[in-house]
PDB file of C-alpha atoms and ligand atoms in Angstrom:
ATOM      1  CA  MET A  60     -11.356 -59.318  33.195  1.00 49.00           C
ATOM      2  CA  ALA A  61      -8.876 -57.002  31.590  1.00 51.00           C
ATOM      3  CA  THR A  62      -7.747 -53.971  33.506  1.00 53.00           C
ATOM      4  CA  PHE A  63      -6.467 -50.790  31.928  1.00 61.00           C
ATOM      5  CA  ASN A  64      -3.204 -50.779  33.771  1.00 62.00           C
ATOM      6  CA  GLU A  65      -2.462 -54.324  32.882  1.00 68.00           C
ATOM      7  CA  LYS A  66       1.300 -54.660  32.533  1.00 75.00           C
ATOM      8  CA  LYS A  67       2.628 -55.749  29.177  1.00 78.00           C
ATOM      9  CA  THR A  68       5.970 -57.321  28.652  1.00 84.00           C
ATOM     10  CA  CYS A  69       8.460 -55.847  26.288  1.00 86.00           C
ATOM     11  CA  SER A  70       8.041 -58.656  23.765  1.00 87.00           C
ATOM     12  CA  GLN A  71       4.269 -58.132  23.775  1.00 86.00           C
ATOM     13  CA  ARG A  72       4.757 -54.468  23.010  1.00 88.00           C
ATOM     14  CA  MET A  73       7.112 -55.309  20.162  1.00 87.00           C
ATOM     15  CA  GLU A  74       4.623 -57.770  18.823  1.00 85.00           C
ATOM     16  CA  ASN A  75       1.823 -55.194  18.942  1.00 86.00           C
ATOM     17  CA  PHE A  76       3.984 -52.706  17.151  1.00 87.00           C
ATOM     18  CA  GLY A  77       4.921 -55.289  14.543  1.00 86.00           C
ATOM     19  CA  ARG A  78       1.249 -55.997  14.007  1.00 84.00           C
ATOM     20  CA  PHE A  79       0.583 -52.283  13.573  1.00 83.00           C
ATOM     21  CA  ILE A  80       3.229 -52.104  10.843  1.00 84.00           C
ATOM     22  CA  TRP A  81       1.981 -55.145   9.041  1.00 84.00           C
ATOM     23  CA  ASN A  82      -1.148 -56.951  10.045  1.00 82.00           C
ATOM     24  CA  SER A  83      -1.175 -60.206   8.092  1.00 81.00           C
ATOM     25  CA  ASP A  84      -4.721 -61.100   9.247  1.00 82.00           C
ATOM     26  CA  THR A  85      -6.395 -58.063   7.694  1.00 80.00           C
ATOM     27  CA  GLY A  86      -3.647 -57.249   5.170  1.00 79.00           C
ATOM     28  CA  GLU A  87      -3.229 -53.745   6.665  1.00 83.00           C
ATOM     29  CA  PHE A  88      -0.066 -51.736   6.466  1.00 82.00           C
ATOM     30  CA  MET A  89       0.183 -49.170   9.276  1.00 84.00           C
ATOM     31  CA  GLY A  90      -3.521 -49.418   9.994  1.00 81.00           C
ATOM     32  CA  ARG A  91      -4.657 -49.033   6.377  1.00 85.00           C
ATOM     33  CA  THR A  92      -4.998 -51.452   3.503  1.00 85.00           C
ATOM     34  CA  PRO A  93      -2.673 -50.721   0.538  1.00 85.00           C
ATOM     35  CA  GLU A  94      -5.713 -49.746  -1.481  1.00 88.00           C
ATOM     36  CA  LYS A  95      -6.622 -47.074   1.088  1.00 90.00           C
ATOM     37  CA  TRP A  96      -3.055 -45.789   1.077  1.00 91.00           C
ATOM     38  CA  VAL A  97      -3.327 -45.290  -2.684  1.00 94.00           C
ATOM     39  CA  TYR A  98      -6.514 -43.264  -2.207  1.00 94.00           C
ATOM     40  CA  ILE A  99      -4.931 -41.185   0.547  1.00 94.00           C
ATOM     41  CA  SER A 100      -1.878 -40.481  -1.641  1.00 95.00           C
ATOM     42  CA  LEU A 101      -4.085 -39.538  -4.569  1.00 97.00           C
ATOM     43  CA  TYR A 102      -6.051 -37.205  -2.340  1.00 97.00           C
ATOM     44  CA  TYR A 103      -2.905 -35.423  -1.210  1.00 97.00           C
ATOM     45  CA  VAL A 104      -1.520 -35.169  -4.740  1.00 97.00           C
ATOM     46  CA  ALA A 105      -4.777 -33.579  -5.893  1.00 98.00           C
ATOM     47  CA  PHE A 106      -4.870 -31.329  -2.821  1.00 98.00           C
ATOM     48  CA  TYR A 107      -1.365 -29.962  -3.421  1.00 97.00           C
ATOM     49  CA  ILE A 108      -1.971 -29.501  -7.137  1.00 98.00           C
ATOM     50  CA  VAL A 109      -4.997 -27.355  -6.319  1.00 98.00           C
ATOM     51  CA  MET A 110      -2.996 -25.403  -3.709  1.00 98.00           C
ATOM     52  CA  ILE A 111      -0.172 -24.754  -6.183  1.00 98.00           C
ATOM     53  CA  GLY A 112      -2.734 -23.708  -8.775  1.00 98.00           C
ATOM     54  CA  ILE A 113      -4.371 -21.180  -6.447  1.00 97.00           C
ATOM     55  CA  PHE A 114      -0.980 -19.807  -5.432  1.00 97.00           C
ATOM     56  CA  ALA A 115       0.224 -19.503  -9.034  1.00 97.00           C
ATOM     57  CA  LEU A 116      -3.040 -17.914 -10.117  1.00 97.00           C
ATOM     58  CA  SER A 117      -2.901 -15.264  -7.396  1.00 96.00           C
ATOM     59  CA  ILE A 118       0.727 -14.397  -8.218  1.00 95.00           C
ATOM     60  CA  TYR A 119      -0.081 -14.333 -11.925  1.00 95.00           C
ATOM     61  CA  SER A 120      -3.104 -12.066 -11.522  1.00 94.00           C
ATOM     62  CA  LEU A 121      -1.114  -9.712  -9.290  1.00 90.00           C
ATOM     63  CA  MET A 122       1.758  -9.526 -11.766  1.00 89.00           C
ATOM     64  CA  ALA A 123      -0.662  -8.961 -14.653  1.00 88.00           C
ATOM     65  CA  THR A 124      -1.841  -5.743 -13.032  1.00 86.00           C
ATOM     66  CA  LEU A 125       1.692  -4.344 -12.685  1.00 83.00           C
ATOM     67  CA  SER A 126       3.627  -2.718 -15.460  1.00 75.00           C
ATOM     68  CA  PRO A 127       7.386  -3.093 -15.334  1.00 69.00           C
ATOM     69  CA  TYR A 128       7.639   0.405 -16.779  1.00 64.00           C
ATOM     70  CA  GLU A 129       5.385   2.425 -14.555  1.00 67.00           C
ATOM     71  CA  PRO A 130       5.305   2.725 -10.813  1.00 65.00           C
ATOM     72  CA  PHE A 131       1.942   1.618  -9.451  1.00 70.00           C
ATOM     73  CA  TYR A 132       1.480   4.584  -7.142  1.00 69.00           C
ATOM     74  CA  GLN A 133       2.520   7.573  -9.188  1.00 63.00           C
ATOM     75  CA  ASP A 134       1.163  10.114  -6.760  1.00 63.00           C
ATOM     76  CA  ARG A 135       2.873   8.862  -3.651  1.00 63.00           C
ATOM     77  CA  LEU A 136       6.471   9.542  -4.502  1.00 58.00           C
ATOM     78  CA  PRO A 137       8.125  11.983  -2.126  1.00 56.00           C
ATOM     79  CA  SER A 138      10.024  13.594  -5.000  1.00 58.00           C
ATOM     80  CA  PRO A 139       9.597  12.965  -8.704  1.00 56.00           C
ATOM     81  CA  GLY A 140      13.025  11.393  -8.915  1.00 62.00           C
ATOM     82  CA  VAL A 141      14.866  14.683  -8.772  1.00 69.00           C
ATOM     83  CA  THR A 142      18.620  14.620  -8.548  1.00 72.00           C
ATOM     84  CA  MET A 143      21.117  17.395  -8.782  1.00 74.00           C
ATOM     85  CA  ARG A 144      24.600  17.458 -10.263  1.00 76.00           C
ATOM     86  CA  PRO A 145      27.234  18.173  -9.038  1.00 75.00           C
ATOM     87  CA  ASP A 146      26.065  15.861  -6.314  1.00 71.00           C
ATOM     88  CA  VAL A 147      26.188  17.640  -2.977  1.00 62.00           C
ATOM     89  CA  TYR A 148      23.765  15.395  -1.140  1.00 57.00           C
ATOM     90  CA  GLY A 149      26.597  13.787   0.798  1.00 59.00           C
ATOM     91  CA  ASP A 150      26.770  16.907   2.952  1.00 56.00           C
ATOM     92  CA  GLU A 151      23.026  16.965   3.602  1.00 61.00           C
ATOM     93  CA  LYS A 152      22.885  20.645   2.731  1.00 65.00           C
ATOM     94  CA  LEU A 153      22.132  21.759  -0.804  1.00 69.00           C
ATOM     95  CA  GLU A 154      25.150  23.986  -0.935  1.00 73.00           C
ATOM     96  CA  LEU A 155      27.906  23.888  -3.455  1.00 77.00           C
ATOM     97  CA  ILE A 156      30.942  25.506  -1.896  1.00 80.00           C
ATOM     98  CA  TYR A 157      34.291  25.874  -3.576  1.00 83.00           C
ATOM     99  CA  ASN A 158      37.152  28.334  -3.844  1.00 86.00           C
ATOM    100  CA  VAL A 159      37.140  30.109  -7.205  1.00 87.00           C
ATOM    101  CA  THR A 160      40.908  30.612  -7.134  1.00 89.00           C
ATOM    102  CA  ASP A 161      41.682  27.087  -5.938  1.00 88.00           C
ATOM    103  CA  LYS A 162      41.166  24.577  -8.723  1.00 88.00           C
ATOM    104  CA  LYS A 163      41.530  21.628  -6.364  1.00 89.00           C
ATOM    105  CA  THR A 164      38.272  22.509  -4.611  1.00 87.00           C
ATOM    106  CA  TYR A 165      36.096  22.252  -7.717  1.00 87.00           C
ATOM    107  CA  GLU A 166      38.033  19.740  -9.799  1.00 89.00           C
ATOM    108  CA  PRO A 167      35.993  16.778  -8.418  1.00 87.00           C
ATOM    109  CA  SER A 168      32.750  18.511  -9.401  1.00 86.00           C
ATOM    110  CA  VAL A 169      34.032  19.095 -12.925  1.00 89.00           C
ATOM    111  CA  LYS A 170      35.075  15.444 -13.240  1.00 89.00           C
ATOM    112  CA  MET A 171      31.704  14.343 -11.946  1.00 88.00           C
ATOM    113  CA  LEU A 172      29.898  16.502 -14.506  1.00 87.00           C
ATOM    114  CA  ILE A 173      32.031  15.205 -17.371  1.00 89.00           C
ATOM    115  CA  LYS A 174      31.178  11.653 -16.373  1.00 88.00           C
ATOM    116  CA  PHE A 175      27.522  12.503 -15.873  1.00 86.00           C
ATOM    117  CA  LEU A 176      27.232  14.068 -19.335  1.00 87.00           C
ATOM    118  CA  GLU A 177      28.978  11.206 -21.131  1.00 87.00           C
ATOM    119  CA  GLU A 178      25.690   9.426 -21.345  1.00 84.00           C
ATOM    120  CA  TYR A 179      24.202  12.387 -23.243  1.00 85.00           C
ATOM    121  CA  ASN A 180      26.828  12.549 -25.962  1.00 84.00           C
ATOM    122  CA  THR A 181      25.621  12.165 -29.518  1.00 87.00           C
ATOM    123  CA  THR A 182      26.925   8.647 -30.160  1.00 89.00           C
ATOM    124  CA  THR A 183      25.498   7.208 -26.952  1.00 86.00           C
ATOM    125  CA  GLN A 184      22.127   8.880 -27.475  1.00 86.00           C
ATOM    126  CA  GLN A 185      21.888   7.810 -31.106  1.00 88.00           C
ATOM    127  CA  GLU A 186      22.612   4.240 -30.129  1.00 88.00           C
ATOM    128  CA  ASN A 187      20.121   4.059 -27.295  1.00 84.00           C
ATOM    129  CA  ASN A 188      17.358   6.561 -27.889  1.00 85.00           C
ATOM    130  CA  LYS A 189      15.115   7.749 -30.689  1.00 85.00           C
ATOM    131  CA  ASN A 190      15.261  11.004 -32.540  1.00 87.00           C
ATOM    132  CA  CYS A 191      11.967  12.693 -31.713  1.00 84.00           C
ATOM    133  CA  THR A 192      12.634  15.808 -33.786  1.00 85.00           C
ATOM    134  CA  GLY A 193       9.508  16.733 -35.728  1.00 84.00           C
ATOM    135  CA  VAL A 194       7.483  13.794 -34.396  1.00 83.00           C
ATOM    136  CA  THR A 195       3.974  14.847 -33.464  1.00 82.00           C
ATOM    137  CA  ASP A 196       2.592  11.688 -31.857  1.00 81.00           C
ATOM    138  CA  VAL A 197       5.544  11.134 -29.542  1.00 77.00           C
ATOM    139  CA  ALA A 198       3.758   8.646 -27.296  1.00 76.00           C
ATOM    140  CA  ARG A 199       3.073   6.337 -30.227  1.00 81.00           C
ATOM    141  CA  PHE A 200       6.505   6.870 -31.723  1.00 83.00           C
ATOM    142  CA  LEU A 201       8.081   5.681 -28.487  1.00 80.00           C
ATOM    143  CA  THR A 202       5.964   2.557 -28.137  1.00 81.00           C
ATOM    144  CA  GLY A 203       7.996  -0.505 -28.954  1.00 79.00           C
ATOM    145  CA  PRO A 204       7.131  -4.179 -29.391  1.00 81.00           C
ATOM    146  CA  GLY A 205       5.540  -5.855 -26.400  1.00 74.00           C
ATOM    147  CA  ARG A 206       5.696  -3.555 -23.439  1.00 68.00           C
ATOM    148  CA  THR A 207       8.918  -1.885 -24.507  1.00 73.00           C
ATOM    149  CA  LYS A 208       9.088   1.860 -24.549  1.00 75.00           C
ATOM    150  CA  TYR A 209      11.720   3.870 -26.257  1.00 80.00           C
ATOM    151  CA  ALA A 210      13.046   7.220 -25.153  1.00 79.00           C
ATOM    152  CA  CYS A 211      13.731  10.442 -26.954  1.00 82.00           C
ATOM    153  CA  GLN A 212      17.286  11.536 -27.417  1.00 84.00           C
ATOM    154  CA  PHE A 213      18.642  14.213 -25.196  1.00 83.00           C
ATOM    155  CA  LEU A 214      21.808  15.576 -26.656  1.00 84.00           C
ATOM    156  CA  GLU A 215      24.473  17.263 -24.662  1.00 84.00           C
ATOM    157  CA  SER A 216      24.660  19.903 -27.378  1.00 82.00           C
ATOM    158  CA  GLU A 217      21.224  21.107 -26.257  1.00 82.00           C
ATOM    159  CA  LEU A 218      22.867  22.361 -23.099  1.00 82.00           C
ATOM    160  CA  GLY A 219      24.493  25.295 -24.793  1.00 82.00           C
ATOM    161  CA  ASP A 220      27.306  26.764 -22.694  1.00 81.00           C
ATOM    162  CA  CYS A 221      26.929  23.973 -20.186  1.00 84.00           C
ATOM    163  CA  ALA A 222      27.818  21.245 -22.675  1.00 85.00           C
ATOM    164  CA  TYR A 223      31.231  19.789 -21.993  1.00 87.00           C
ATOM    165  CA  ASN A 224      33.879  21.212 -24.250  1.00 86.00           C
ATOM    166  CA  PRO A 225      37.313  19.677 -23.564  1.00 87.00           C
ATOM    167  CA  ASP A 226      39.026  22.607 -25.241  1.00 88.00           C
ATOM    168  CA  HIS A 227      37.448  25.134 -22.961  1.00 86.00           C
ATOM    169  CA  GLU A 228      39.748  26.184 -20.130  1.00 86.00           C
ATOM    170  CA  ASP A 229      36.793  26.540 -17.743  1.00 86.00           C
ATOM    171  CA  PRO A 230      34.332  23.835 -18.891  1.00 86.00           C
ATOM    172  CA  PHE A 231      31.402  24.397 -16.548  1.00 86.00           C
ATOM    173  CA  GLY A 232      32.010  27.968 -15.471  1.00 85.00           C
ATOM    174  CA  PHE A 233      33.357  27.124 -12.025  1.00 86.00           C
ATOM    175  CA  GLN A 234      36.317  29.437 -12.421  1.00 86.00           C
ATOM    176  CA  LYS A 235      34.026  32.302 -13.420  1.00 84.00           C
ATOM    177  CA  GLY A 236      31.994  31.740 -10.285  1.00 82.00           C
ATOM    178  CA  GLN A 237      28.954  30.754 -12.344  1.00 82.00           C
ATOM    179  CA  PRO A 238      28.943  26.955 -12.252  1.00 84.00           C
ATOM    180  CA  CYS A 239      26.470  24.917 -14.236  1.00 84.00           C
ATOM    181  CA  ILE A 240      23.982  23.051 -12.095  1.00 83.00           C
ATOM    182  CA  PHE A 241      22.042  20.190 -13.633  1.00 82.00           C
ATOM    183  CA  ILE A 242      18.768  19.098 -12.216  1.00 79.00           C
ATOM    184  CA  LYS A 243      17.646  15.763 -13.496  1.00 76.00           C
ATOM    185  CA  ILE A 244      14.056  14.671 -13.240  1.00 70.00           C
ATOM    186  CA  ASN A 245      13.286  11.073 -13.954  1.00 64.00           C
ATOM    187  CA  ARG A 246      10.017  10.394 -15.630  1.00 59.00           C
ATOM    188  CA  VAL A 247       7.602   8.851 -13.192  1.00 54.00           C
ATOM    189  CA  SER A 248       4.361   9.003 -15.114  1.00 53.00           C
ATOM    190  CA  PHE A 249       3.000   8.332 -18.577  1.00 47.00           C
ATOM    191  CA  GLN A 250       3.472  11.906 -19.636  1.00 48.00           C
ATOM    192  CA  ILE A 251       6.088  12.661 -22.195  1.00 47.00           C
ATOM    193  CA  LEU A 252       7.795  15.735 -20.929  1.00 47.00           C
ATOM    194  CA  GLY A 253       9.830  18.224 -22.769  1.00 46.00           C
ATOM    195  CA  TYR A 254      12.801  19.831 -21.162  1.00 44.00           C
ATOM    196  CA  ILE A 255      12.729  23.156 -19.510  1.00 42.00           C
ATOM    197  CA  GLN A 256      15.531  25.591 -19.768  1.00 39.00           C
ATOM    198  CA  TYR A 257      15.518  28.156 -17.042  1.00 39.00           C
ATOM    199  CA  THR A 258      17.037  31.078 -18.844  1.00 35.00           C
ATOM    200  CA  ASN A 259      16.509  33.535 -16.038  1.00 34.00           C
ATOM    201  CA  MET A 260      18.524  31.376 -13.625  1.00 36.00           C
ATOM    202  CA  HIS A 261      21.926  31.384 -15.133  1.00 38.00           C
ATOM    203  CA  SER A 262      23.110  27.995 -16.274  1.00 40.00           C
ATOM    204  CA  VAL A 263      20.555  25.834 -14.517  1.00 44.00           C
ATOM    205  CA  PHE A 264      19.202  23.082 -16.711  1.00 48.00           C
ATOM    206  CA  PHE A 265      16.568  20.500 -16.230  1.00 49.00           C
ATOM    207  CA  LEU A 266      17.461  17.271 -17.893  1.00 52.00           C
ATOM    208  CA  LEU A 267      14.415  15.175 -18.241  1.00 48.00           C
ATOM    209  CA  ASP A 268      15.553  11.672 -18.458  1.00 46.00           C
ATOM    210  CA  ARG A 269      13.006   9.744 -20.415  1.00 45.00           C
ATOM    211  CA  ARG A 270      14.563   6.377 -19.932  1.00 42.00           C
ATOM    212  CA  GLN A 271      14.539   5.637 -16.292  1.00 39.00           C
ATOM    213  CA  PHE A 272      12.097   5.389 -13.499  1.00 36.00           C
ATOM    214  CA  ILE A 273      13.261   5.727  -9.987  1.00 31.00           C
TER     215      ILE A 273
HETATM  216  C1  NAG B 128      41.213  30.143  -1.918  1.00 75.83           C
HETATM  217  O1  NAG B 128      42.396  29.674  -2.543  1.00 75.83           O
HETATM  218  C2  NAG B 128      43.462  30.614  -2.540  1.00 75.83           C
HETATM  219  C3  NAG B 128      44.608  30.031  -3.360  1.00 75.83           C
HETATM  220  O2  NAG B 128      44.799  28.684  -3.086  1.00 75.83           O
HETATM  221  C4  NAG B 128      43.853  30.910  -1.077  1.00 75.83           C
HETATM  222  O3  NAG B 128      44.902  31.862  -1.069  1.00 75.83           O
HETATM  223  C5  NAG B 128      42.636  31.434  -0.327  1.00 75.83           C
HETATM  224  O4  NAG B 128      42.966  31.615   1.033  1.00 75.83           O
HETATM  225  C6  NAG B 128      41.487  30.460  -0.446  1.00 75.83           C
HETATM  226  N1  NAG B 128      40.305  31.053   0.156  1.00 75.83           N
HETATM  227  C7  NAG B 128      39.575  30.447   1.089  1.00 75.83           C
HETATM  228  C8  NAG B 128      38.389  31.201   1.583  1.00 75.83           C
HETATM  229  O5  NAG B 128      39.880  29.336   1.498  1.00 75.83           O
HETATM  230  C1  NAG B 129      30.494   9.176 -25.841  1.00 75.83           C
HETATM  231  O1  NAG B 129      30.683   8.496 -24.614  1.00 75.83           O
HETATM  232  C2  NAG B 129      31.228   7.203 -24.730  1.00 75.83           C
HETATM  233  C3  NAG B 129      31.310   6.605 -23.343  1.00 75.83           C
HETATM  234  O2  NAG B 129      30.115   6.758 -22.654  1.00 75.83           O
HETATM  235  C4  NAG B 129      32.587   7.270 -25.384  1.00 75.83           C
HETATM  236  O3  NAG B 129      33.071   5.959 -25.568  1.00 75.83           O
HETATM  237  C5  NAG B 129      32.478   7.955 -26.743  1.00 75.83           C
HETATM  238  O4  NAG B 129      33.741   8.111 -27.295  1.00 75.83           O
HETATM  239  C6  NAG B 129      31.807   9.322 -26.564  1.00 75.83           C
HETATM  240  N1  NAG B 129      31.604   9.908 -27.890  1.00 75.83           N
HETATM  241  C7  NAG B 129      31.905  11.186 -28.163  1.00 75.83           C
HETATM  242  C8  NAG B 129      31.579  11.645 -29.543  1.00 75.83           C
HETATM  243  O5  NAG B 129      32.371  11.946 -27.328  1.00 75.83           O
HETATM  244  C1  NAG B 130      17.169  14.153 -35.711  1.00 75.83           C
HETATM  245  O1  NAG B 130      16.321  14.391 -36.806  1.00 75.83           O
HETATM  246  C2  NAG B 130      16.423  15.724 -37.337  1.00 75.83           C
HETATM  247  C3  NAG B 130      15.385  15.894 -38.414  1.00 75.83           C
HETATM  248  O2  NAG B 130      14.915  14.698 -38.898  1.00 75.83           O
HETATM  249  C4  NAG B 130      17.837  15.968 -37.833  1.00 75.83           C
HETATM  250  O3  NAG B 130      17.952  17.280 -38.307  1.00 75.83           O
HETATM  251  C5  NAG B 130      18.810  15.752 -36.701  1.00 75.83           C
HETATM  252  O4  NAG B 130      20.146  15.869 -37.138  1.00 75.83           O
HETATM  253  C6  NAG B 130      18.628  14.378 -36.087  1.00 75.83           C
HETATM  254  N1  NAG B 130      19.472  14.284 -34.905  1.00 75.83           N
HETATM  255  C7  NAG B 130      20.285  13.249 -34.672  1.00 75.83           C
HETATM  256  C8  NAG B 130      21.095  13.323 -33.440  1.00 75.83           C
HETATM  257  O5  NAG B 130      20.364  12.314 -35.426  1.00 75.83           O
END
């Protein structure tokens, strides 16, 4: 009568293990016939193909609902991509402080504005953006092939006194104590916006950048 705690010798154990790997009596490899192993492999291949398919389909359907050009939640942005130049955000306060008689204190702001406006010079704008002058259906005019959207030109010359003139001794009015402040609003919705010139606030301009989203 066999008992459960019957002691086996090491060679018996090895033999049992060997028989588990390859059982010549039943033709089983690791407890299954080769034919069964083929079925098991086929099952797993099919299983993973279906899993990959489901995964790809869910990613594809999610991506299909997103536009690369429009933020999904247009009403949940804390600010509509508003930035101000000269950039004073580094100091946390929205104050632009400089000494009118000391050029060194406002020179960095002037340099920053020159660099900032470079992108709005005529050549750059003509190369990158479309001339929307006299176009009535702007939305259609700006629709490109595929999902591309073009942007209207915004020329520096539209800034009047605040346009950069290298020959001017006081380019942005810092020396006069009336510096130009540019407020840039990135487009965050479908709407095609114009640009607003606040004439009653001296030299404050809103540049509506039609190219970028935040
Ligand atoms: C402004 O600059 C002038 C000339 O550099 C200097 O004399 C004056 O003290 C400065 N004013 C302040 C408030 O720093
Ligand atoms: C416009 O800016 C680019 C650099 O952004 C510069 O190479 C080009 O000379 C500028 N054109 C004019 C007319 O100022
Ligand atoms: C844009 O078009 C208008 C009218 O078609 C033209 O007067 C103007 O010079 C053009 N602007 C640029 C920057 O090409």
